[in-house]
PDB file of C-alpha atoms in Angstrom:
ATOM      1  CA  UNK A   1     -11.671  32.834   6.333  1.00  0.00           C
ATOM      2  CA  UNK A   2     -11.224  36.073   4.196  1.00  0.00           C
ATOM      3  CA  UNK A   3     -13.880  36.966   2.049  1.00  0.00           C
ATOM      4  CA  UNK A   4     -13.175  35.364  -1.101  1.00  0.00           C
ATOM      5  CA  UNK A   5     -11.793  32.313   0.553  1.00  0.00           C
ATOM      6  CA  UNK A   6     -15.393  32.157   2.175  1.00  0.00           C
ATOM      7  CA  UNK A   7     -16.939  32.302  -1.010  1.00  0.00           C
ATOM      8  CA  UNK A   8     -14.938  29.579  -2.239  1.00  0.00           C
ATOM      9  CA  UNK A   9     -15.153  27.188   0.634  1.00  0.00           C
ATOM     10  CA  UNK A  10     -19.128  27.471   0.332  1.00  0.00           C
ATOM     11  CA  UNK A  11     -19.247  26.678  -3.339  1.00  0.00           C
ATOM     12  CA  UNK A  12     -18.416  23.607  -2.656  1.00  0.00           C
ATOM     13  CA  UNK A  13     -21.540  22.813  -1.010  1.00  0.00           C
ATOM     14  CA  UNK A  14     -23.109  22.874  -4.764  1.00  0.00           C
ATOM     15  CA  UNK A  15     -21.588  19.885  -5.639  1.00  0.00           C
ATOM     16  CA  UNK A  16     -23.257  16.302  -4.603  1.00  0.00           C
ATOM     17  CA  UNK A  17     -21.861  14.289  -1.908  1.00  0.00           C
ATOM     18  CA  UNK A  18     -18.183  12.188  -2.952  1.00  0.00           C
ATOM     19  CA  UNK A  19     -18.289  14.173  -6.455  1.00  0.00           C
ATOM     20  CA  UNK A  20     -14.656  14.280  -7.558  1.00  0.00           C
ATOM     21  CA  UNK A  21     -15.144  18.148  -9.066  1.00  0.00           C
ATOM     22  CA  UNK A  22     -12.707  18.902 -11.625  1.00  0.00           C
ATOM     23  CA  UNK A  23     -10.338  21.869 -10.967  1.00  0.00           C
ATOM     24  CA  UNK A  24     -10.868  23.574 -14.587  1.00  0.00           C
ATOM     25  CA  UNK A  25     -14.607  23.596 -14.428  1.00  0.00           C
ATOM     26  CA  UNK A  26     -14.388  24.923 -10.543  1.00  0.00           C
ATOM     27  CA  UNK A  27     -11.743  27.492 -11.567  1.00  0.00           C
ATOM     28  CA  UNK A  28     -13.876  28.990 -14.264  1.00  0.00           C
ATOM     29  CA  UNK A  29     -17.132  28.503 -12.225  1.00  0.00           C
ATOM     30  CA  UNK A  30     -15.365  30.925  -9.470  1.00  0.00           C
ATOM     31  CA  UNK A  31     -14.339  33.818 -11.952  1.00  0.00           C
ATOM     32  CA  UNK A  32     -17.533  33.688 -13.586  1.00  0.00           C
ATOM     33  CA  UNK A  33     -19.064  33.885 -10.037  1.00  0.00           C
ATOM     34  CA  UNK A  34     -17.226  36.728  -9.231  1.00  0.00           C
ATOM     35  CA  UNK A  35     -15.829  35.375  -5.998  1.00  0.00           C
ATOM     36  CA  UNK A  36     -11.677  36.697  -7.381  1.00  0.00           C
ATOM     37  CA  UNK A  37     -10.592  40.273  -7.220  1.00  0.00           C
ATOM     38  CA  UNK A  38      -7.288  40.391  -8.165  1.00  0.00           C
ATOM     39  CA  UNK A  39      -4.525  42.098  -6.031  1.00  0.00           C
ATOM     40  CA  UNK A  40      -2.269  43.404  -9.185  1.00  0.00           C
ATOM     41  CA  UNK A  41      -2.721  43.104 -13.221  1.00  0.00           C
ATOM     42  CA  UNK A  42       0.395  40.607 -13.192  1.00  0.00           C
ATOM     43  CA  UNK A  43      -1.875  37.568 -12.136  1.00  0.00           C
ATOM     44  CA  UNK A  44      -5.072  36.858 -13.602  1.00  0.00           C
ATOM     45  CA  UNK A  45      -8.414  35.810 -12.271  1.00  0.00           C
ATOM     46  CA  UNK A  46      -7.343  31.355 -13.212  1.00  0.00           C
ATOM     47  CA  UNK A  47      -4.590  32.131 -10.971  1.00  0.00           C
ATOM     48  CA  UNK A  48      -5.762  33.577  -8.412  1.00  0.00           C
ATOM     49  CA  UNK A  49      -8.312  31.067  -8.232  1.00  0.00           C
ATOM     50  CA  UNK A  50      -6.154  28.151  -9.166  1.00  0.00           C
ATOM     51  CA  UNK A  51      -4.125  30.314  -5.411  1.00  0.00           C
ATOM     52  CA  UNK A  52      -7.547  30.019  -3.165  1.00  0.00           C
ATOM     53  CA  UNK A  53      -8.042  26.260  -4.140  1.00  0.00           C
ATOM     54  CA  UNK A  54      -4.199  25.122  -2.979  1.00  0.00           C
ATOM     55  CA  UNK A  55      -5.051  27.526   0.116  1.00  0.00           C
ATOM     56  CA  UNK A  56      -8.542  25.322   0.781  1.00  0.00           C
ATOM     57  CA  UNK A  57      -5.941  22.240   0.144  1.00  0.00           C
ATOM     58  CA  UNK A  58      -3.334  24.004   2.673  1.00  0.00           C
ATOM     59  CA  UNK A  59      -6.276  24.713   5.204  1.00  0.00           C
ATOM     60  CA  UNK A  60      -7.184  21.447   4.673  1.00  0.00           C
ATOM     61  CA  UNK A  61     -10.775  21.951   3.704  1.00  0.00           C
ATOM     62  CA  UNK A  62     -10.945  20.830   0.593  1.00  0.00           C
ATOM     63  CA  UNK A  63      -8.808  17.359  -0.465  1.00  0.00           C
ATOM     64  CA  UNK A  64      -6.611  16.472  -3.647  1.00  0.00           C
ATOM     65  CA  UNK A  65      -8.566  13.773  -5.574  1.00  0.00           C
ATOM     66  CA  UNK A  66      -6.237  13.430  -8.422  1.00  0.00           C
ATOM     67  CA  UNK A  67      -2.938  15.081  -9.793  1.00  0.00           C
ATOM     68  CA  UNK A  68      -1.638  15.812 -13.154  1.00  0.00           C
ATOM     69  CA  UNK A  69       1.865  14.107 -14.287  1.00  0.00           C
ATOM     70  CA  UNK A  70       3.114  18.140 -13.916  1.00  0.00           C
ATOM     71  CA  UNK A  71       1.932  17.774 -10.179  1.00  0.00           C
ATOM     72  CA  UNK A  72      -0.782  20.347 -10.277  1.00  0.00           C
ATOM     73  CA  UNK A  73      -4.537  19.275  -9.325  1.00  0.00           C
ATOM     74  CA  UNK A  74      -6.572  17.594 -11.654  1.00  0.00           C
ATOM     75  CA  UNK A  75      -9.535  16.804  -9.259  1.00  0.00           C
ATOM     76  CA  UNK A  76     -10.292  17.722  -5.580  1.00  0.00           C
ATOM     77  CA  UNK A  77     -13.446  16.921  -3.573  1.00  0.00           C
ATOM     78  CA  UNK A  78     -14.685  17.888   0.006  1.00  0.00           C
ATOM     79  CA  UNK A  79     -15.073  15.426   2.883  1.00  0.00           C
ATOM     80  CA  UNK A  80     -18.609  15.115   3.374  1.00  0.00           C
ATOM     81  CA  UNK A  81     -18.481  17.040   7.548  1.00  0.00           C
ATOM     82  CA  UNK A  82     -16.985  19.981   5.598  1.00  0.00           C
ATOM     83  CA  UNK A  83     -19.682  19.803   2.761  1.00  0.00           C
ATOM     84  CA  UNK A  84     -22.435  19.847   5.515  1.00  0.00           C
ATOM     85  CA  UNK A  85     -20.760  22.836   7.130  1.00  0.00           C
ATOM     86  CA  UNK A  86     -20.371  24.353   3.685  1.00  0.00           C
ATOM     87  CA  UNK A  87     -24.196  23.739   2.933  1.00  0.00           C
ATOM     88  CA  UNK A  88     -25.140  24.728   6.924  1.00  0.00           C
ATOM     89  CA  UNK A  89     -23.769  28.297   6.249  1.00  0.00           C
ATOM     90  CA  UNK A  90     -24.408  28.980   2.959  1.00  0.00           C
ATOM     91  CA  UNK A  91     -27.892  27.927   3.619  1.00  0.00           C
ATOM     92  CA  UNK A  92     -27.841  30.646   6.696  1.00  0.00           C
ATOM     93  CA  UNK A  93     -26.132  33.634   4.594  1.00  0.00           C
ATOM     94  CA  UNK A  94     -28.613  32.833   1.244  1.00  0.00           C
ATOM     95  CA  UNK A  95     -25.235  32.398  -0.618  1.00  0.00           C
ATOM     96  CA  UNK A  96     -26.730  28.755  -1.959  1.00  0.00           C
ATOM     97  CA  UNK A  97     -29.158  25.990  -1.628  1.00  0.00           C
ATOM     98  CA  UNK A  98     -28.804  22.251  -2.503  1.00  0.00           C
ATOM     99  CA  UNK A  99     -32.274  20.938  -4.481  1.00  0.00           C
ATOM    100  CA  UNK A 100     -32.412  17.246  -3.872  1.00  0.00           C
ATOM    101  CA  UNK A 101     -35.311  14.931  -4.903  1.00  0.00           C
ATOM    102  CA  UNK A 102     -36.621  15.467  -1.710  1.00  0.00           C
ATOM    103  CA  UNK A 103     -37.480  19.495  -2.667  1.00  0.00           C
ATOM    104  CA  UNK A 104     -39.340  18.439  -5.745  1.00  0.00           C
ATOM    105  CA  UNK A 105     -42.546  20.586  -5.000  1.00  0.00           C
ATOM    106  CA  UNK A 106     -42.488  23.104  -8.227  1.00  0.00           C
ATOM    107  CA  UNK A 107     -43.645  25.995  -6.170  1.00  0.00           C
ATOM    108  CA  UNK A 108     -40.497  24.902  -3.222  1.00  0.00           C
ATOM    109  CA  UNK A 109     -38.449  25.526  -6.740  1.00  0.00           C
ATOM    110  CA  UNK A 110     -39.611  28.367  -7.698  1.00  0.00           C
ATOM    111  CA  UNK A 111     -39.031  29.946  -4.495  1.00  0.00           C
ATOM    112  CA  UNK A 112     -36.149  28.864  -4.024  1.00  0.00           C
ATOM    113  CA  UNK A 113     -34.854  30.333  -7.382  1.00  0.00           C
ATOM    114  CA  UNK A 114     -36.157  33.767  -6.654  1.00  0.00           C
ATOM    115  CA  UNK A 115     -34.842  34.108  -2.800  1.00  0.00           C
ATOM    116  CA  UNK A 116     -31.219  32.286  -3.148  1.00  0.00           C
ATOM    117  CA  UNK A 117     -28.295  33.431  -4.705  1.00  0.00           C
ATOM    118  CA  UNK A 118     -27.682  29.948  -6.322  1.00  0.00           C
ATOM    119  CA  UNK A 119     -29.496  26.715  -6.346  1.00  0.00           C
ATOM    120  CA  UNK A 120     -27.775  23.413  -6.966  1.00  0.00           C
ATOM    121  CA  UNK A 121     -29.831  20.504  -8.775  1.00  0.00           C
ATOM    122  CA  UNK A 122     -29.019  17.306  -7.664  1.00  0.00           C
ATOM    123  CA  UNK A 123     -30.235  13.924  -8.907  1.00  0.00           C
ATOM    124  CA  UNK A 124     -28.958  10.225  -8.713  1.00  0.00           C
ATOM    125  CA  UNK A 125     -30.068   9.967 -12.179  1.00  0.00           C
TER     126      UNK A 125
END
Protein backbone atom coordinates (compact mmCIF):
# COMPACT_ATOMS: atom_id res chain seq x y z
CA UNK A 1 0.00 0.00 0.00
CA UNK A 2 1.32 3.65 -0.45
CA UNK A 3 2.20 5.41 2.48
CA UNK A 4 -0.79 7.14 3.51
CA UNK A 5 -3.00 4.30 2.49
CA UNK A 6 -0.79 2.29 5.07
CA UNK A 7 -1.46 4.65 7.63
CA UNK A 8 -5.01 4.42 7.08
CA UNK A 9 -5.44 0.71 6.81
CA UNK A 10 -3.61 0.42 10.35
CA UNK A 11 -5.85 2.88 12.09
CA UNK A 12 -8.28 0.72 11.93
CA UNK A 13 -6.76 -1.60 14.26
CA UNK A 14 -7.74 1.17 17.08
CA UNK A 15 -11.12 0.42 16.90
CA UNK A 16 -12.68 -2.76 18.94
CA UNK A 17 -13.61 -5.83 17.22
CA UNK A 18 -17.33 -5.56 14.95
CA UNK A 19 -17.36 -1.64 15.86
CA UNK A 20 -19.38 -0.06 13.06
CA UNK A 21 -16.87 3.28 13.02
CA UNK A 22 -18.53 6.19 11.66
CA UNK A 23 -16.98 7.78 8.51
CA UNK A 24 -17.09 11.56 9.91
CA UNK A 25 -15.36 10.79 13.14
CA UNK A 26 -12.65 8.49 11.08
CA UNK A 27 -12.30 11.24 8.45
CA UNK A 28 -11.44 13.89 10.96
CA UNK A 29 -9.45 11.41 13.17
CA UNK A 30 -7.09 10.90 9.89
CA UNK A 31 -6.45 14.73 9.16
CA UNK A 32 -5.89 15.41 12.64
CA UNK A 33 -3.44 12.41 12.56
CA UNK A 34 -1.68 13.72 9.86
CA UNK A 35 -1.86 10.60 7.74
CA UNK A 36 -3.30 13.19 4.26
CA UNK A 37 -0.94 15.30 2.27
CA UNK A 38 -2.74 16.70 -0.31
CA UNK A 39 -1.66 16.45 -4.03
CA UNK A 40 -3.09 20.12 -5.15
CA UNK A 41 -4.97 23.10 -3.11
CA UNK A 42 -8.26 22.18 -5.19
CA UNK A 43 -9.12 19.20 -2.77
CA UNK A 44 -8.93 19.41 0.81
CA UNK A 45 -7.66 17.16 3.52
CA UNK A 46 -12.01 15.54 4.16
CA UNK A 47 -11.59 14.67 0.65
CA UNK A 48 -8.79 13.25 0.30
CA UNK A 49 -9.52 11.22 3.16
CA UNK A 50 -13.15 10.67 2.41
CA UNK A 51 -10.65 9.26 -1.42
CA UNK A 52 -8.34 6.70 0.81
CA UNK A 53 -11.47 5.24 2.65
CA UNK A 54 -13.51 4.32 -0.88
CA UNK A 55 -9.86 3.08 -1.98
CA UNK A 56 -9.72 0.67 1.44
CA UNK A 57 -13.54 -0.13 0.23
CA UNK A 58 -12.16 -0.69 -3.52
CA UNK A 59 -9.16 -2.82 -2.10
CA UNK A 60 -11.53 -4.43 -0.21
CA UNK A 61 -10.00 -3.99 3.19
CA UNK A 62 -12.22 -2.17 4.85
CA UNK A 63 -16.33 -2.95 4.32
CA UNK A 64 -19.44 -0.53 3.86
CA UNK A 65 -21.54 -0.88 7.06
CA UNK A 66 -24.14 1.61 6.21
CA UNK A 67 -24.94 4.23 3.38
CA UNK A 68 -26.49 7.56 3.34
CA UNK A 69 -29.87 8.10 1.15
CA UNK A 70 -27.13 10.34 -1.19
CA UNK A 71 -25.18 6.93 -1.49
CA UNK A 72 -22.05 8.01 0.24
CA UNK A 73 -20.79 5.98 3.47
CA UNK A 74 -22.26 6.53 6.62
CA UNK A 75 -20.47 3.64 8.52
CA UNK A 76 -17.74 1.09 7.51
CA UNK A 77 -16.05 -1.52 9.73
CA UNK A 78 -13.11 -4.05 9.17
CA UNK A 79 -13.53 -7.83 9.07
CA UNK A 80 -11.99 -9.01 12.08
CA UNK A 81 -8.64 -11.23 9.83
CA UNK A 82 -7.92 -7.72 8.46
CA UNK A 83 -8.17 -6.02 11.99
CA UNK A 84 -5.67 -8.68 13.33
CA UNK A 85 -3.35 -7.96 10.42
CA UNK A 86 -3.93 -4.27 11.00
CA UNK A 87 -3.07 -4.68 14.83
CA UNK A 88 -0.06 -7.47 13.84
CA UNK A 89 1.78 -4.64 11.93
CA UNK A 90 1.08 -1.73 13.58
CA UNK A 91 2.11 -3.47 16.68
CA UNK A 92 5.59 -4.36 14.70
CA UNK A 93 6.18 -0.67 13.20
CA UNK A 94 5.12 1.12 16.90
CA UNK A 95 2.45 2.95 14.76
CA UNK A 96 -0.32 1.67 17.59
CA UNK A 97 -1.24 -0.61 20.35
CA UNK A 98 -4.68 -1.99 21.39
CA UNK A 99 -5.08 -1.77 25.57
CA UNK A 100 -7.59 -4.40 26.47
CA UNK A 101 -8.57 -5.41 30.05
CA UNK A 102 -6.12 -7.88 29.82
CA UNK A 103 -3.07 -4.95 29.85
CA UNK A 104 -4.48 -3.42 32.97
CA UNK A 105 -1.07 -3.34 34.92
CA UNK A 106 -0.63 0.70 35.43
CA UNK A 107 3.06 0.51 34.87
CA UNK A 108 2.18 -1.93 31.25
CA UNK A 109 0.15 1.60 30.64
CA UNK A 110 2.41 3.80 31.26
CA UNK A 111 4.85 2.24 29.08
CA UNK A 112 2.96 1.74 26.65
CA UNK A 113 1.98 5.50 26.41
CA UNK A 114 5.54 6.66 26.34
CA UNK A 115 6.99 4.00 23.60
CA UNK A 116 3.83 3.87 21.04
CA UNK A 117 2.72 6.28 18.76
CA UNK A 118 -0.98 5.68 19.79
CA UNK A 119 -2.69 3.53 22.28
CA UNK A 120 -6.28 2.43 21.90
CA UNK A 121 -8.46 1.85 25.20
CA UNK A 122 -10.77 -0.74 24.93
CA UNK A 123 -13.42 -1.90 27.40
CA UNK A 124 -16.75 -3.95 27.21
CA UNK A 125 -18.05 -1.52 29.60
Amino acid sequence: LPRQLKSCFLYMGLFPEDYEIPVKKLIKLWVADGFLEPSDESRSLEELAEECLEDLVERSLVLVAGKRSNGRMRSCKIHDVLRDLSITKGLEQRFLHPFTYKDRDRTTLSKLVKSQCRVSLQSSD
